[in-house]
Amino acid sequence: MKVGILTGGGDCPGLNAVIRAVVRRAHQRAHDVVGVREGWRGLVEGRFQPLGPREVTGLLPRGGTILGTSRTNPYKTDAVDAVLRNFQEEGLGALVAIGGEDTLGVAARLHAEHDFPVVGVPKTIDNDLSATDYTFGFDTAVFICVEAIDRLHTTAESHNRVMVVEVMGRHTGWIAVMSGIAGGADMVLIPEHPISIEEACADLRRRHERGKDFSIVVVSEGYELDGADPEAGELDEFGHVRLSERGVGARLAQEIEERTGYETRVTVLGHVQRGGSPTPRDRVLATRYGLKAGDLVHEGRFGRMAALHGDAIVDVSLAEATAELKTVPQDWYDVARAFFG
Ligand code: F6P
């Protein structure tokens, strides 16, 4: 069988490690693999690239995706027929779609509506996909944020400043909570468990009254500042508001300085969180997901997604995985909160 593979949505470290594992497993099972260029756009436009064992040599530590990616959604551009036609004309028998909620949402729908032979692999630095404990890319993003927080600690301490660190995560606060816990943040603000600016400032004042004269505040880009319009901003191709454009970190820093009188600076980590080489944990997870996806294809178990449950790689339905966002539960937030104030 000829198996297609695509990477869709925002890139993240570990995509190439999955591609490598899928190709290696497919070859062990006597299947050929072809790369689909730039996510669903490649199937809409019929753009493919050869992908054999030679092409995946050296890919394990490499960030980004050698296939390119996009947020093209064939359901939004009336291009589902083109996807089905190009898939057939290329002689493909199966597709491995590596993506987050949006890319896999398209896969789930194609499978449900057209019996499309697709399996999914859960990717996103946001870690917001249901039905899996972790997505690959998340660990690397957290690692990068923690390194930044550690560095900001020393300069914050030297200048007696409040440092606001804005991290990604879209509508969930996984990156903020995990990097806040690991980086020893004094305040973490996330969309799921909103604390008002006044409460946050009260905690900072309390901390400073007990002798600390600097603080680290981690804020998720999706945190809603009092009075801000959550729907305001430009949309991306999947129809999401571009949260980075709202500048929550900068506005929060200004509010903190005005309300407390503490000198405050902001650092927006941005796309640095998605760049570079995956951590060992993400390399291992991506590799295990890739092998599982190869097995699912070989066994003809379509409409499924590789997932992590505890320490085991299992498979779940794509429909289940994309039904709702996985948000940060209270008990995780409480771990971060134990160190506020
Ligand atoms: O979903 C991954 C993510 O990095 C989000 O955390 C962020 O909101 C978004 O993508 C940024 O998208 P873009 O790369 O289009 O700016």
Short mmCIF file of C-alpha atoms and ligand atoms in Angstrom, two decimals:
data_model
loop_
_atom_site.label_atom_id
_atom_site.label_comp_id
_atom_site.label_asym_id
_atom_site.label_seq_id
_atom_site.Cartn_x
_atom_site.Cartn_y
_atom_site.Cartn_z
CA MET A 1 0.00 0.00 0.00
CA LYS A 2 1.06 3.59 -0.57
CA VAL A 3 0.62 5.65 2.60
CA GLY A 4 0.44 9.46 2.65
CA ILE A 5 1.59 11.51 5.62
CA LEU A 6 0.91 15.16 6.38
CA THR A 7 1.65 17.67 9.14
CA GLY A 8 -0.97 20.40 9.73
CA GLY A 9 -1.49 23.42 11.99
CA GLY A 10 1.28 25.15 13.92
CA ASP A 11 4.59 23.31 13.75
CA CYS A 12 6.14 21.87 16.88
CA PRO A 13 9.27 20.00 17.90
CA GLY A 14 8.91 16.26 17.27
CA LEU A 15 7.02 16.34 13.96
CA ASN A 16 10.05 15.05 12.10
CA ALA A 17 10.56 12.32 14.68
CA VAL A 18 7.00 11.08 14.00
CA ILE A 19 7.58 11.18 10.24
CA ARG A 20 10.76 9.14 10.66
CA ALA A 21 9.01 6.51 12.80
CA VAL A 22 6.02 6.19 10.45
CA VAL A 23 8.32 5.72 7.45
CA ARG A 24 10.47 3.16 9.25
CA ARG A 25 7.46 1.15 10.47
CA ALA A 26 5.70 1.34 7.10
CA HIS A 27 8.80 -0.02 5.37
CA GLN A 28 9.10 -2.84 7.90
CA ARG A 29 5.53 -3.76 6.89
CA ALA A 30 6.31 -3.44 3.14
CA HIS A 31 4.36 -0.24 2.53
CA ASP A 32 5.58 2.84 0.67
CA VAL A 33 5.20 6.34 2.09
CA VAL A 34 4.72 9.62 0.30
CA GLY A 35 4.83 13.05 1.93
CA VAL A 36 1.92 15.45 1.46
CA ARG A 37 3.16 19.03 1.31
CA GLU A 38 1.92 21.65 3.81
CA GLY A 39 -0.92 19.92 5.58
CA TRP A 40 -4.32 19.61 3.95
CA ARG A 41 -3.24 22.17 1.34
CA GLY A 42 -1.07 19.46 -0.24
CA LEU A 43 -4.09 17.23 -0.77
CA VAL A 44 -6.21 20.12 -2.04
CA GLU A 45 -3.51 21.02 -4.59
CA GLY A 46 -2.07 17.56 -5.22
CA ARG A 47 1.44 18.32 -3.95
CA PHE A 48 3.49 15.35 -2.83
CA GLN A 49 7.13 14.50 -2.14
CA PRO A 50 9.00 11.19 -1.98
CA LEU A 51 9.56 9.90 1.54
CA GLY A 52 11.71 6.81 1.89
CA PRO A 53 14.19 5.68 4.55
CA ARG A 54 16.90 7.84 2.98
CA GLU A 55 14.79 11.01 3.28
CA VAL A 56 14.19 10.43 7.00
CA THR A 57 17.80 9.85 7.97
CA GLY A 58 18.93 12.32 10.65
CA LEU A 59 15.41 13.59 11.33
CA LEU A 60 15.02 12.56 14.98
CA PRO A 61 16.50 15.71 16.58
CA ARG A 62 15.36 18.17 13.93
CA GLY A 63 12.70 20.78 14.78
CA GLY A 64 9.94 21.95 12.44
CA THR A 65 8.61 19.68 9.72
CA ILE A 66 10.29 18.64 6.49
CA LEU A 67 6.83 18.40 4.91
CA GLY A 68 5.86 22.00 5.65
CA THR A 69 2.57 22.85 7.30
CA SER A 70 -0.44 25.14 6.91
CA ARG A 71 -3.80 25.81 8.47
CA THR A 72 -5.68 25.10 5.25
CA ASN A 73 -9.06 23.58 6.06
CA PRO A 74 -10.72 21.93 3.03
CA TYR A 75 -14.12 22.22 4.74
CA LYS A 76 -13.75 26.00 4.91
CA THR A 77 -12.70 26.36 1.26
CA ASP A 78 -15.10 23.90 -0.32
CA ALA A 79 -12.19 21.67 -1.32
CA VAL A 80 -13.18 18.29 0.09
CA ASP A 81 -13.77 16.86 -3.41
CA ALA A 82 -10.26 17.95 -4.42
CA VAL A 83 -8.83 16.17 -1.36
CA LEU A 84 -10.64 12.94 -2.21
CA ARG A 85 -9.70 13.17 -5.92
CA ASN A 86 -6.00 13.88 -5.34
CA PHE A 87 -5.80 11.15 -2.72
CA GLN A 88 -7.13 8.67 -5.25
CA GLU A 89 -5.11 9.94 -8.22
CA GLU A 90 -1.89 9.64 -6.21
CA GLY A 91 -2.81 5.99 -5.58
CA LEU A 92 -2.87 6.37 -1.80
CA GLY A 93 -4.47 3.69 0.36
CA ALA A 94 -4.14 5.43 3.73
CA LEU A 95 -3.18 8.73 5.32
CA VAL A 96 -1.40 9.56 8.56
CA ALA A 97 -2.46 13.05 9.71
CA ILE A 98 -0.25 14.61 12.36
CA GLY A 99 -1.92 17.61 13.91
CA GLY A 100 -3.89 19.25 16.66
CA GLU A 101 -7.58 19.80 17.17
CA ASP A 102 -8.13 21.45 13.77
CA THR A 103 -6.09 19.17 11.52
CA LEU A 104 -7.44 16.08 13.26
CA GLY A 105 -10.95 17.58 13.23
CA VAL A 106 -10.77 17.54 9.42
CA ALA A 107 -9.48 13.96 9.54
CA ALA A 108 -12.31 12.88 11.86
CA ARG A 109 -14.91 14.45 9.61
CA LEU A 110 -13.47 12.96 6.41
CA HIS A 111 -13.50 9.57 8.08
CA ALA A 112 -17.07 9.96 9.35
CA GLU A 113 -18.49 11.36 6.12
CA HIS A 114 -16.43 9.58 3.43
CA ASP A 115 -15.01 6.55 5.20
CA PHE A 116 -11.62 8.16 4.50
CA PRO A 117 -8.78 5.81 5.55
CA VAL A 118 -6.96 8.07 7.99
CA VAL A 119 -5.21 7.67 11.33
CA GLY A 120 -4.16 10.56 13.57
CA VAL A 121 -1.17 11.52 15.69
CA PRO A 122 -1.73 14.16 18.41
CA LYS A 123 0.59 17.14 18.03
CA THR A 124 0.50 20.52 19.70
CA ILE A 125 2.56 22.52 22.14
CA ASP A 126 -0.78 23.51 23.73
CA ASN A 127 -1.47 19.96 25.06
CA ASP A 128 -5.20 20.68 24.68
CA LEU A 129 -6.32 17.52 22.89
CA SER A 130 -8.74 15.25 24.71
CA ALA A 131 -8.26 11.50 24.89
CA THR A 132 -4.50 11.66 25.31
CA ASP A 133 -2.54 12.52 28.44
CA TYR A 134 0.12 14.39 26.48
CA THR A 135 0.72 15.63 22.96
CA PHE A 136 4.29 15.75 21.71
CA GLY A 137 5.82 19.23 21.47
CA PHE A 138 4.40 20.25 24.82
CA ASP A 139 7.37 19.08 26.86
CA THR A 140 9.78 21.02 24.65
CA ALA A 141 7.68 24.18 24.86
CA VAL A 142 7.57 23.92 28.66
CA PHE A 143 11.33 23.32 28.74
CA ILE A 144 11.92 26.51 26.73
CA CYS A 145 9.58 28.53 28.96
CA VAL A 146 11.22 27.27 32.14
CA GLU A 147 14.65 28.18 30.85
CA ALA A 148 13.36 31.68 30.10
CA ILE A 149 11.73 31.98 33.54
CA ASP A 150 14.98 30.93 35.23
CA ARG A 151 16.83 33.64 33.32
CA LEU A 152 14.17 36.23 34.11
CA HIS A 153 14.44 35.38 37.82
CA THR A 154 18.02 36.60 38.05
CA THR A 155 17.37 39.89 36.31
CA ALA A 156 14.09 40.44 38.21
CA GLU A 157 15.90 39.91 41.49
CA SER A 158 18.73 42.28 40.57
CA HIS A 159 16.36 45.12 39.70
CA ASN A 160 13.52 44.51 42.19
CA ARG A 161 11.09 44.14 39.32
CA VAL A 162 7.95 42.25 38.49
CA MET A 163 8.52 40.23 35.32
CA VAL A 164 5.46 39.24 33.32
CA VAL A 165 6.07 36.29 30.98
CA GLU A 166 3.45 35.70 28.28
CA VAL A 167 3.34 32.13 27.00
CA MET A 168 1.30 30.42 24.28
CA GLY A 169 -1.38 27.79 24.78
CA ARG A 170 -4.38 29.23 22.99
CA HIS A 171 -7.54 28.75 25.11
CA THR A 172 -5.94 26.47 27.67
CA GLY A 173 -3.29 27.19 30.26
CA TRP A 174 -1.25 23.98 30.16
CA ILE A 175 2.01 25.64 29.14
CA ALA A 176 1.55 28.42 31.69
CA VAL A 177 0.73 26.09 34.58
CA MET A 178 3.49 23.56 33.93
CA SER A 179 6.17 26.13 33.27
CA GLY A 180 4.93 28.22 36.19
CA ILE A 181 5.23 25.25 38.56
CA ALA A 182 8.62 24.19 37.20
CA GLY A 183 9.95 27.77 37.06
CA GLY A 184 8.70 28.74 40.53
CA ALA A 185 6.34 31.48 39.31
CA ASP A 186 4.74 33.69 41.98
CA MET A 187 1.54 34.08 39.98
CA VAL A 188 0.10 32.12 37.03
CA LEU A 189 -2.89 33.45 35.11
CA ILE A 190 -4.77 31.11 32.77
CA PRO A 191 -8.13 31.21 30.99
CA GLU A 192 -9.66 28.21 32.77
CA HIS A 193 -9.36 29.50 36.34
CA PRO A 194 -9.49 33.26 36.03
CA ILE A 195 -8.12 35.37 38.86
CA SER A 196 -8.91 39.06 38.53
CA ILE A 197 -6.07 41.57 38.21
CA GLU A 198 -7.02 43.01 41.59
CA GLU A 199 -6.69 39.60 43.26
CA ALA A 200 -3.40 38.99 41.47
CA CYS A 201 -2.08 42.37 42.62
CA ALA A 202 -3.18 41.65 46.20
CA ASP A 203 -1.13 38.43 46.12
CA LEU A 204 1.90 40.29 44.74
CA ARG A 205 1.59 42.96 47.43
CA ARG A 206 1.41 40.27 50.10
CA ARG A 207 4.56 38.67 48.74
CA HIS A 208 6.42 41.96 48.65
CA GLU A 209 5.21 42.80 52.20
CA ARG A 210 6.84 39.66 53.46
CA GLY A 211 10.17 40.87 52.18
CA LYS A 212 10.38 39.75 48.56
CA ASP A 213 10.99 42.61 46.21
CA PHE A 214 10.64 40.89 42.87
CA SER A 215 8.01 38.58 41.34
CA ILE A 216 7.55 36.37 38.31
CA VAL A 217 4.07 36.36 36.75
CA VAL A 218 3.32 33.81 34.02
CA VAL A 219 0.30 34.64 31.90
CA SER A 220 -1.25 32.49 29.23
CA GLU A 221 -2.03 34.31 25.97
CA GLY A 222 -5.66 33.19 26.34
CA TYR A 223 -6.17 34.77 29.78
CA GLU A 224 -8.95 37.31 29.60
CA LEU A 225 -8.13 40.65 31.14
CA ASP A 226 -11.04 42.39 32.85
CA GLY A 227 -13.08 44.24 30.27
CA ALA A 228 -11.26 42.85 27.19
CA ASP A 229 -13.29 41.47 24.29
CA PRO A 230 -12.36 37.75 24.01
CA GLU A 231 -13.42 37.66 20.35
CA ALA A 232 -11.42 40.72 19.26
CA GLY A 233 -8.54 40.22 16.82
CA GLU A 234 -7.61 38.79 13.46
CA LEU A 235 -8.59 35.22 12.56
CA ASP A 236 -6.23 32.54 11.25
CA GLU A 237 -7.17 30.13 8.42
CA PHE A 238 -8.86 27.71 10.83
CA GLY A 239 -10.97 30.63 12.10
CA HIS A 240 -9.20 31.13 15.45
CA VAL A 241 -8.57 34.55 16.92
CA ARG A 242 -4.80 35.25 16.84
CA LEU A 243 -4.39 35.58 20.58
CA SER A 244 -0.84 36.94 20.45
CA GLU A 245 -2.24 40.06 18.78
CA ARG A 246 -4.21 40.92 21.92
CA GLY A 247 -1.01 41.69 23.81
CA VAL A 248 -2.28 40.37 27.11
CA GLY A 249 1.22 40.33 28.67
CA ALA A 250 1.91 43.99 27.91
CA ARG A 251 -1.48 45.12 29.15
CA LEU A 252 -1.17 43.04 32.29
CA ALA A 253 2.29 44.48 33.02
CA GLN A 254 0.91 47.98 32.69
CA GLU A 255 -2.00 47.21 35.02
CA ILE A 256 0.30 45.66 37.62
CA GLU A 257 2.65 48.63 37.59
CA GLU A 258 -0.21 51.14 37.84
CA ARG A 259 -1.99 49.29 40.65
CA THR A 260 1.01 48.28 42.78
CA GLY A 261 3.66 50.85 41.93
CA TYR A 262 6.20 48.01 41.38
CA GLU A 263 8.38 48.47 38.34
CA THR A 264 7.22 45.87 35.82
CA ARG A 265 8.53 44.48 32.51
CA VAL A 266 7.06 42.03 30.03
CA THR A 267 8.62 39.25 27.96
CA VAL A 268 6.54 37.61 25.24
CA LEU A 269 8.10 34.25 24.41
CA GLY A 270 6.16 33.80 21.17
CA HIS A 271 7.27 31.35 18.52
CA VAL A 272 10.55 30.57 20.21
CA GLN A 273 8.36 28.09 22.17
CA ARG A 274 7.76 26.08 19.00
CA GLY A 275 11.26 26.18 17.56
CA GLY A 276 14.35 24.01 17.73
CA SER A 277 15.11 20.48 18.72
CA PRO A 278 12.64 18.33 20.71
CA THR A 279 13.47 17.26 24.27
CA PRO A 280 14.33 13.58 24.79
CA ARG A 281 10.85 13.04 26.22
CA ASP A 282 9.21 14.48 23.09
CA ARG A 283 11.51 12.47 20.82
CA VAL A 284 10.50 9.29 22.58
CA LEU A 285 6.78 10.15 22.61
CA ALA A 286 6.83 11.19 18.94
CA THR A 287 8.63 7.98 18.02
CA ARG A 288 6.15 5.80 19.91
CA TYR A 289 3.23 7.65 18.31
CA GLY A 290 4.74 7.24 14.85
CA LEU A 291 5.22 3.50 15.28
CA LYS A 292 1.66 3.16 16.58
CA ALA A 293 0.28 5.11 13.62
CA GLY A 294 2.21 2.81 11.27
CA ASP A 295 0.69 -0.21 13.01
CA LEU A 296 -2.84 1.22 12.85
CA VAL A 297 -2.44 1.79 9.11
CA HIS A 298 -1.09 -1.73 8.58
CA GLU A 299 -4.00 -3.21 10.53
CA GLY A 300 -6.52 -1.06 8.61
CA ARG A 301 -7.80 0.51 11.84
CA PHE A 302 -8.82 3.86 10.41
CA GLY A 303 -10.56 6.70 12.23
CA ARG A 304 -8.23 6.07 15.19
CA MET A 305 -5.58 8.22 16.84
CA ALA A 306 -2.45 7.17 18.72
CA ALA A 307 -2.71 8.35 22.32
CA LEU A 308 -0.84 8.20 25.62
CA HIS A 309 -2.69 6.83 28.64
CA GLY A 310 -0.41 6.79 31.66
CA ASP A 311 2.73 5.25 30.24
CA ALA A 312 1.01 3.16 27.56
CA ILE A 313 0.49 4.01 23.90
CA VAL A 314 -3.09 3.13 22.99
CA ASP A 315 -5.51 4.15 20.27
CA VAL A 316 -8.69 6.18 20.61
CA SER A 317 -11.31 7.35 18.15
CA LEU A 318 -10.52 10.54 16.25
CA ALA A 319 -14.06 11.71 16.91
CA GLU A 320 -13.56 11.35 20.66
CA ALA A 321 -10.18 13.07 20.55
CA THR A 322 -11.51 16.14 18.77
CA ALA A 323 -14.89 16.46 20.51
CA GLU A 324 -13.73 18.90 23.16
CA LEU A 325 -10.68 20.77 24.41
CA LYS A 326 -8.75 19.33 27.31
CA THR A 327 -8.58 22.12 29.86
CA VAL A 328 -6.42 22.45 32.98
CA PRO A 329 -8.23 20.82 35.92
CA GLN A 330 -8.46 22.55 39.29
CA ASP A 331 -6.01 20.20 40.99
CA TRP A 332 -3.22 21.08 38.55
CA TYR A 333 -3.91 24.78 38.99
CA ASP A 334 -3.86 24.34 42.76
CA VAL A 335 -0.28 23.09 42.57
CA ALA A 336 0.76 26.40 40.97
CA ARG A 337 -1.50 28.38 43.28
CA ALA A 338 0.11 26.99 46.42
CA PHE A 339 3.04 29.32 45.70
CA PHE A 340 1.15 32.55 45.00
CA GLY A 341 1.52 35.49 47.37
O1 F6P B 1 -1.52 25.97 18.56
C1 F6P B 1 -0.17 26.29 18.66
C2 F6P B 1 0.02 27.79 18.77
O2 F6P B 1 1.41 28.02 18.93
C3 F6P B 1 -0.77 28.48 19.87
O3 F6P B 1 -0.22 28.29 21.15
C4 F6P B 1 -0.77 29.89 19.38
O4 F6P B 1 -1.89 30.62 19.85
C5 F6P B 1 -0.84 29.74 17.89
O5 F6P B 1 -0.40 28.43 17.58
C6 F6P B 1 -0.01 30.74 17.14
O6 F6P B 1 -0.25 30.58 15.79
P1 F6P B 1 0.61 31.24 14.62
O7 F6P B 1 1.84 30.39 14.45
O8 F6P B 1 -0.29 31.18 13.45
O9 F6P B 1 0.96 32.62 15.05
#
